[in-house]
Tab-separated table of C-alpha atoms in Angstrom:
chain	number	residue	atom	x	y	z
A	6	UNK	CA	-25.176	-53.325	-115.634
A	7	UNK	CA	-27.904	-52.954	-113.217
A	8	UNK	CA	-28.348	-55.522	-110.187
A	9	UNK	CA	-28.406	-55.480	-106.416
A	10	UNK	CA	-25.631	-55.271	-104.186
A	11	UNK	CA	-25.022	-56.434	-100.843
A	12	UNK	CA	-22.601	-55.959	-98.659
A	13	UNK	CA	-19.531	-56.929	-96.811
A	14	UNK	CA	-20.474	-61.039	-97.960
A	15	UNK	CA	-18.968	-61.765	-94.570
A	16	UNK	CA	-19.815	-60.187	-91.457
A	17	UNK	CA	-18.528	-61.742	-88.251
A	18	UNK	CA	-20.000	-60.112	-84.566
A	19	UNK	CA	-19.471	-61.195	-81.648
A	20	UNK	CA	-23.167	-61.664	-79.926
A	21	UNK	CA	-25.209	-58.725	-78.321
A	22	UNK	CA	-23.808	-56.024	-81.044
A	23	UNK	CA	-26.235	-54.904	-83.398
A	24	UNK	CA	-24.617	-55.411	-87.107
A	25	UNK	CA	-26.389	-53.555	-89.997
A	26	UNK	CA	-26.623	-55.278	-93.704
A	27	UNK	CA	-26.330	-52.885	-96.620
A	28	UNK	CA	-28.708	-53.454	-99.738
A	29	UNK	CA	-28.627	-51.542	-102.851
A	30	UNK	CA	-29.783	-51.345	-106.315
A	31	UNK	CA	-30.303	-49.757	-109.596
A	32	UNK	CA	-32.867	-51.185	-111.106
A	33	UNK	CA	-35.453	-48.990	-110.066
A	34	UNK	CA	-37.095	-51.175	-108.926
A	35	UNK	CA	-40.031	-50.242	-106.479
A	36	UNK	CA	-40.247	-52.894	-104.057
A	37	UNK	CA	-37.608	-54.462	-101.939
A	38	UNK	CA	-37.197	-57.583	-99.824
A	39	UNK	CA	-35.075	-59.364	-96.897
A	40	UNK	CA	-35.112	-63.049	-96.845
A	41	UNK	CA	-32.939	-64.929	-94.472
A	42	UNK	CA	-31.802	-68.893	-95.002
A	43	UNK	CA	-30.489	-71.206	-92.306
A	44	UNK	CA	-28.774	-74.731	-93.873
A	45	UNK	CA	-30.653	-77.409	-95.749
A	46	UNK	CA	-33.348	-74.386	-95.396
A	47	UNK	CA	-35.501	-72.760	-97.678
A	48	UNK	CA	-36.220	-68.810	-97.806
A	49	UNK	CA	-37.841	-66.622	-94.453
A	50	UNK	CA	-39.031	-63.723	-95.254
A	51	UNK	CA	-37.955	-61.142	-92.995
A	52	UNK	CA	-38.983	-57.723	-94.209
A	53	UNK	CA	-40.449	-55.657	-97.249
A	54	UNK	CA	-40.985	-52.513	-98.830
A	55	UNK	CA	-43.264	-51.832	-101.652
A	56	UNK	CA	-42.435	-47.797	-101.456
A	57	UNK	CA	-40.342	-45.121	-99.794
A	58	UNK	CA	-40.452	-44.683	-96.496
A	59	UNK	CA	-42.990	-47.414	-95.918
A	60	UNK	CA	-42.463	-51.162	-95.140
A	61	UNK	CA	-43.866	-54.254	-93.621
A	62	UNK	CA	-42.946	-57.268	-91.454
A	63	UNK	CA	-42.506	-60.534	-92.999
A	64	UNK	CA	-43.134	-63.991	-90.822
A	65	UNK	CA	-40.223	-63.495	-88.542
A	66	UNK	CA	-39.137	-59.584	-88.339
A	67	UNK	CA	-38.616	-59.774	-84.849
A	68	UNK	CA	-35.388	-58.894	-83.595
A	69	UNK	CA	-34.763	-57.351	-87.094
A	70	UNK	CA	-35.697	-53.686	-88.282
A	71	UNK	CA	-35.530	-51.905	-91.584
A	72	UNK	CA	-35.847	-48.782	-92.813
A	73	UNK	CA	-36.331	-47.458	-96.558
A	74	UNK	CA	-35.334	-43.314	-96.899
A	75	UNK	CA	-34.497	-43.985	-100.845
A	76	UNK	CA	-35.604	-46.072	-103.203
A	77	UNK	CA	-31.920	-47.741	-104.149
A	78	UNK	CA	-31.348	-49.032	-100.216
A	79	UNK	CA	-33.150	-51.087	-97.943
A	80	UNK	CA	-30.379	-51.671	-94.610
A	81	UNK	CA	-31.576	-54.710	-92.495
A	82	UNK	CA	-30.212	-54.164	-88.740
A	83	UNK	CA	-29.961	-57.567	-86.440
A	84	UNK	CA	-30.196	-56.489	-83.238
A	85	UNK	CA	-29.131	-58.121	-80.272
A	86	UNK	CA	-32.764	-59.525	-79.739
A	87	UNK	CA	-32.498	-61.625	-82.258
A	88	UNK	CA	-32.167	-64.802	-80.616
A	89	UNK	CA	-30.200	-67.136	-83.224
A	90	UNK	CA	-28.608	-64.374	-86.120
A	91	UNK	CA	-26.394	-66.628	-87.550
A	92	UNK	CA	-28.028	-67.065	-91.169
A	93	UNK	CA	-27.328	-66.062	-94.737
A	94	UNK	CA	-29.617	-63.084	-95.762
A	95	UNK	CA	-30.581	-62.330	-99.108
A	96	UNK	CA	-31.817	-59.346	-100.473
A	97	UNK	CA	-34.286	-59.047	-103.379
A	98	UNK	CA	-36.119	-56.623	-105.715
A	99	UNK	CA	-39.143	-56.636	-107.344
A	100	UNK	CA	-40.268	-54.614	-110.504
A	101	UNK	CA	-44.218	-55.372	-109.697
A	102	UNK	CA	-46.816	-57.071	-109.848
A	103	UNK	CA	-46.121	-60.052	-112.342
A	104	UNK	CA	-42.579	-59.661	-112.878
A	105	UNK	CA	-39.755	-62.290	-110.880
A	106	UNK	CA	-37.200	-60.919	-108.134
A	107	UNK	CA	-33.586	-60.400	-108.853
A	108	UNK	CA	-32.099	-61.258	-105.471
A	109	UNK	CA	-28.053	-60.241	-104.648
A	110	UNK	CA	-25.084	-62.161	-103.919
A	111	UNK	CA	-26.315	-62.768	-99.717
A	112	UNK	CA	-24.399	-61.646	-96.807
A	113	UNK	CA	-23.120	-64.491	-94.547
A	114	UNK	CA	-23.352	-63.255	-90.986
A	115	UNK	CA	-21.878	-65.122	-88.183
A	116	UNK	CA	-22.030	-64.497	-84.621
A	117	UNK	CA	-19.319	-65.290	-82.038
B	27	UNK	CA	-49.992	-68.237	-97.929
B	28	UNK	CA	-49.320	-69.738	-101.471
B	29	UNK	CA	-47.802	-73.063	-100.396
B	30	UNK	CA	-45.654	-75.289	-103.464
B	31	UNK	CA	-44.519	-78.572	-102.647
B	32	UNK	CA	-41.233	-80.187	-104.147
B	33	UNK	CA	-39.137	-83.333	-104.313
B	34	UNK	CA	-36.493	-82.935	-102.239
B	35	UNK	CA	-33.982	-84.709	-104.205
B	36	UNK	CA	-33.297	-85.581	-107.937
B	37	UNK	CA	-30.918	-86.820	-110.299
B	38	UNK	CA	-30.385	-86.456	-114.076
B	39	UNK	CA	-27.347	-87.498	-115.962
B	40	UNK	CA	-25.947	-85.509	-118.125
B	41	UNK	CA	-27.400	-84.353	-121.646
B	42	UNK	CA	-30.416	-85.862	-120.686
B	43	UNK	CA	-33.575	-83.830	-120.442
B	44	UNK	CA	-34.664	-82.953	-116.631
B	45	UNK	CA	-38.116	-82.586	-115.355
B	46	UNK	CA	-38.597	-81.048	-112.521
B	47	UNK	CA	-42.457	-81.056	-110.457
B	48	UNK	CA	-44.074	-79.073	-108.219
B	49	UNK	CA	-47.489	-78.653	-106.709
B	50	UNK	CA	-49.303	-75.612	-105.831
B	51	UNK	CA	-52.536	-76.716	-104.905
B	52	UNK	CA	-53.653	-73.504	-102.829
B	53	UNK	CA	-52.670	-71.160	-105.674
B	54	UNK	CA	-54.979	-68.400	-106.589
B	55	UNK	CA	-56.142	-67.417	-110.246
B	56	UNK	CA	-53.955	-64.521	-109.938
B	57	UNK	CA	-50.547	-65.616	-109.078
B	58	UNK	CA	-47.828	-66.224	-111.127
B	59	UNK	CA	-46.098	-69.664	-110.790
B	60	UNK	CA	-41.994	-68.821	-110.785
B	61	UNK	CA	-39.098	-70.738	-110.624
B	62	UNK	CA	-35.298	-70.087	-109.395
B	63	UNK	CA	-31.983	-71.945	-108.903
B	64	UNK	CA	-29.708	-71.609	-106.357
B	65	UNK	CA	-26.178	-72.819	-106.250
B	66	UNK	CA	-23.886	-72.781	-102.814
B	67	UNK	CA	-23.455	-69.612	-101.311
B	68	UNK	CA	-24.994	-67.220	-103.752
B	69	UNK	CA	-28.340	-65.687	-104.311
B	70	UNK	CA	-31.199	-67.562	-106.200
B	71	UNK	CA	-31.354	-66.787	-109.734
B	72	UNK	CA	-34.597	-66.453	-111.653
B	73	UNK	CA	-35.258	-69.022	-114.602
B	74	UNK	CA	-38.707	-68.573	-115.881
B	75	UNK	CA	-42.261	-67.696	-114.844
B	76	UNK	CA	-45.853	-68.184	-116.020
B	77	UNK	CA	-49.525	-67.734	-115.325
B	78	UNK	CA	-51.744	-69.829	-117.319
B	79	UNK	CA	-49.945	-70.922	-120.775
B	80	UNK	CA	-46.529	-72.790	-121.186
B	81	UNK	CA	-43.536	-71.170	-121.307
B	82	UNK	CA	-40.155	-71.179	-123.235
B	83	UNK	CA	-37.390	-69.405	-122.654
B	84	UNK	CA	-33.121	-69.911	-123.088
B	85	UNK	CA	-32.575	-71.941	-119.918
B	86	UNK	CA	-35.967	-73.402	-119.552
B	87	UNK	CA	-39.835	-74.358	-120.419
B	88	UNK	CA	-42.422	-74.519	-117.994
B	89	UNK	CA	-45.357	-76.706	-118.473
B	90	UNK	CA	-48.355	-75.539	-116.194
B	91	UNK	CA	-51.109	-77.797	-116.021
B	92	UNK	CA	-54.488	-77.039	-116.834
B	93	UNK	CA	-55.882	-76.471	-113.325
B	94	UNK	CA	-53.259	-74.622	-112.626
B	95	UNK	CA	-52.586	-77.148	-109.395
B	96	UNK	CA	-49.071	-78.161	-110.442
B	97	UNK	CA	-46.036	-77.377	-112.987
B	98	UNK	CA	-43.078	-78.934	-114.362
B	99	UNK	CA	-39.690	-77.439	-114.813
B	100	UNK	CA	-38.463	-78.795	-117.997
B	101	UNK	CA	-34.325	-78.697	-118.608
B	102	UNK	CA	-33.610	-79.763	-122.190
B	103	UNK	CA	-30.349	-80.959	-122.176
B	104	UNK	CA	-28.688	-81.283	-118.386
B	105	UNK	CA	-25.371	-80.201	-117.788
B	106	UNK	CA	-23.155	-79.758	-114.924
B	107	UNK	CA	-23.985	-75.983	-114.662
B	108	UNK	CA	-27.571	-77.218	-114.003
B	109	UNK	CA	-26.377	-78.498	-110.183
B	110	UNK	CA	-28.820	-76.552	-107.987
B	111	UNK	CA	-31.290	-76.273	-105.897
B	112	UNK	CA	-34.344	-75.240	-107.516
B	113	UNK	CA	-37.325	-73.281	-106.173
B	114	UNK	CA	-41.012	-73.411	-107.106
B	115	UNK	CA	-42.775	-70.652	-105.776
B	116	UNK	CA	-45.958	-68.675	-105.950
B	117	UNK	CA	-46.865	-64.799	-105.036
B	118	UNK	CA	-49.227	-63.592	-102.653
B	119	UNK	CA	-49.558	-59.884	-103.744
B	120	UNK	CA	-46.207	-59.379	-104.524
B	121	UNK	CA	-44.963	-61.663	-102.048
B	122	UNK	CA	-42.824	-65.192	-102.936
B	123	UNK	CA	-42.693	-67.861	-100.388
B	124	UNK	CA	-39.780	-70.522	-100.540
B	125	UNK	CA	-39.984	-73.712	-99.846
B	126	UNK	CA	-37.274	-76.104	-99.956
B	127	UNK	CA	-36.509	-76.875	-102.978
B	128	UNK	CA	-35.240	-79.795	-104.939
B	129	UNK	CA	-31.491	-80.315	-104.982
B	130	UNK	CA	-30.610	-81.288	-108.430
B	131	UNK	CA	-27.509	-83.813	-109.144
B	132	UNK	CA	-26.260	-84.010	-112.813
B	133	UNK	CA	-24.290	-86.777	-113.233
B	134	UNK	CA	-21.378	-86.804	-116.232
């Protein structure tokens, strides 16, 4: 079945270590999308990609970078300027333009 | 930014059929109106979407009001599965910005 995976669903760092999130699908789907979620929150966007090799920041990329060689993966990195990491990030795609995301399972990162 | 607004809290018992508001005052002509569910620690899951018409579907129908301003999430028959927190959003481009959400209680 197709879907998105993400991966490890627990990630513990200890703080100042960059940590990279894997993201992949097979949906072929063209666009792809980081969202992060703090408790009792609703969904940030972080980051997205509407094609290969080209993406854009969402409202709060910083401390965060992505990069998009192939369309199945879209790695989020949380560097160690990102002030508060702690979160659960979810990963999305998109089909286009009138069609609904189909998001993954979340990776809950927590740093010591 | 296409803004929804939602109840933060609701409760249904069980069997009983759930309706579930939202307004999206600043939404364009364009944009879809969608709708996810979200239980603890997993990934939202998408439930139904529309633009202008109602909507029917196996989990859901979506009533969309005539100006387009506000829509209701309609559950026909609650059950414990339907525990969740439940997301009205709208697309800018192809965009979707999350609000909140309405935690939904089912009681048996």
């Amino acid at each position: 079945d197709g879907g998105i995976t993400q991966s490890p669903k627990y990630l513990f760092r200890k703080e100042g270590q960059n940590v990279t999130l894997s993201c992949e699908q097979n949906l072929n789907h063209d666009a792809m999308y980081w969202y992060r979620q703090d408790p009792g929150q609703g969904l940030r966007l972080i980051y997205y990609s509407q094609i290969v090799n080209d993406f854009q920041k969402g409202d709060i990329a910083e401390g965060y970078s992505v990069s998009r060689e192939k369309k199945e993966s879209f790695p989020l990195t949380v560097t160690s300027a990102q002030k508060n990491p702690t979160a659960f990030y979810l990963c999305a795609s998109m089909r286009g333009t009138g069609y609904g995301y189909t998001f993954g399972s979340g990776t809950r990162l927590t740093v010591v | 930014d296409a803004k929804t607004t939602q109840p933060n809290s609701m409760e249904s018992n069980e069997e009983e059929p759930v309706h579930l508001p939202c307004n999206h005052s600043t939404i364009s002509g364009t944009d879809y109106i969608h709708w996810y569910r979200q239980l603890p620690s997993q990934g939202p899951e998408y439930v139904i979407h529309g633009l202008t018409s109602n909507v029917n579907n196996r989990m859901a129908s979506l009533a969309i009001a005539e100006d387009r301003k506000s829509s209701t999430l309609i559950l026909h028959r609650a059950t414990l599965r339907d525990a969740a927190v439940y997301y009205c959003t709208s697309n800018t481009g192809n965009q979707f910005y999350f609000g909140t959400g309405t935690s939904l209680t089912v009681i048996p």
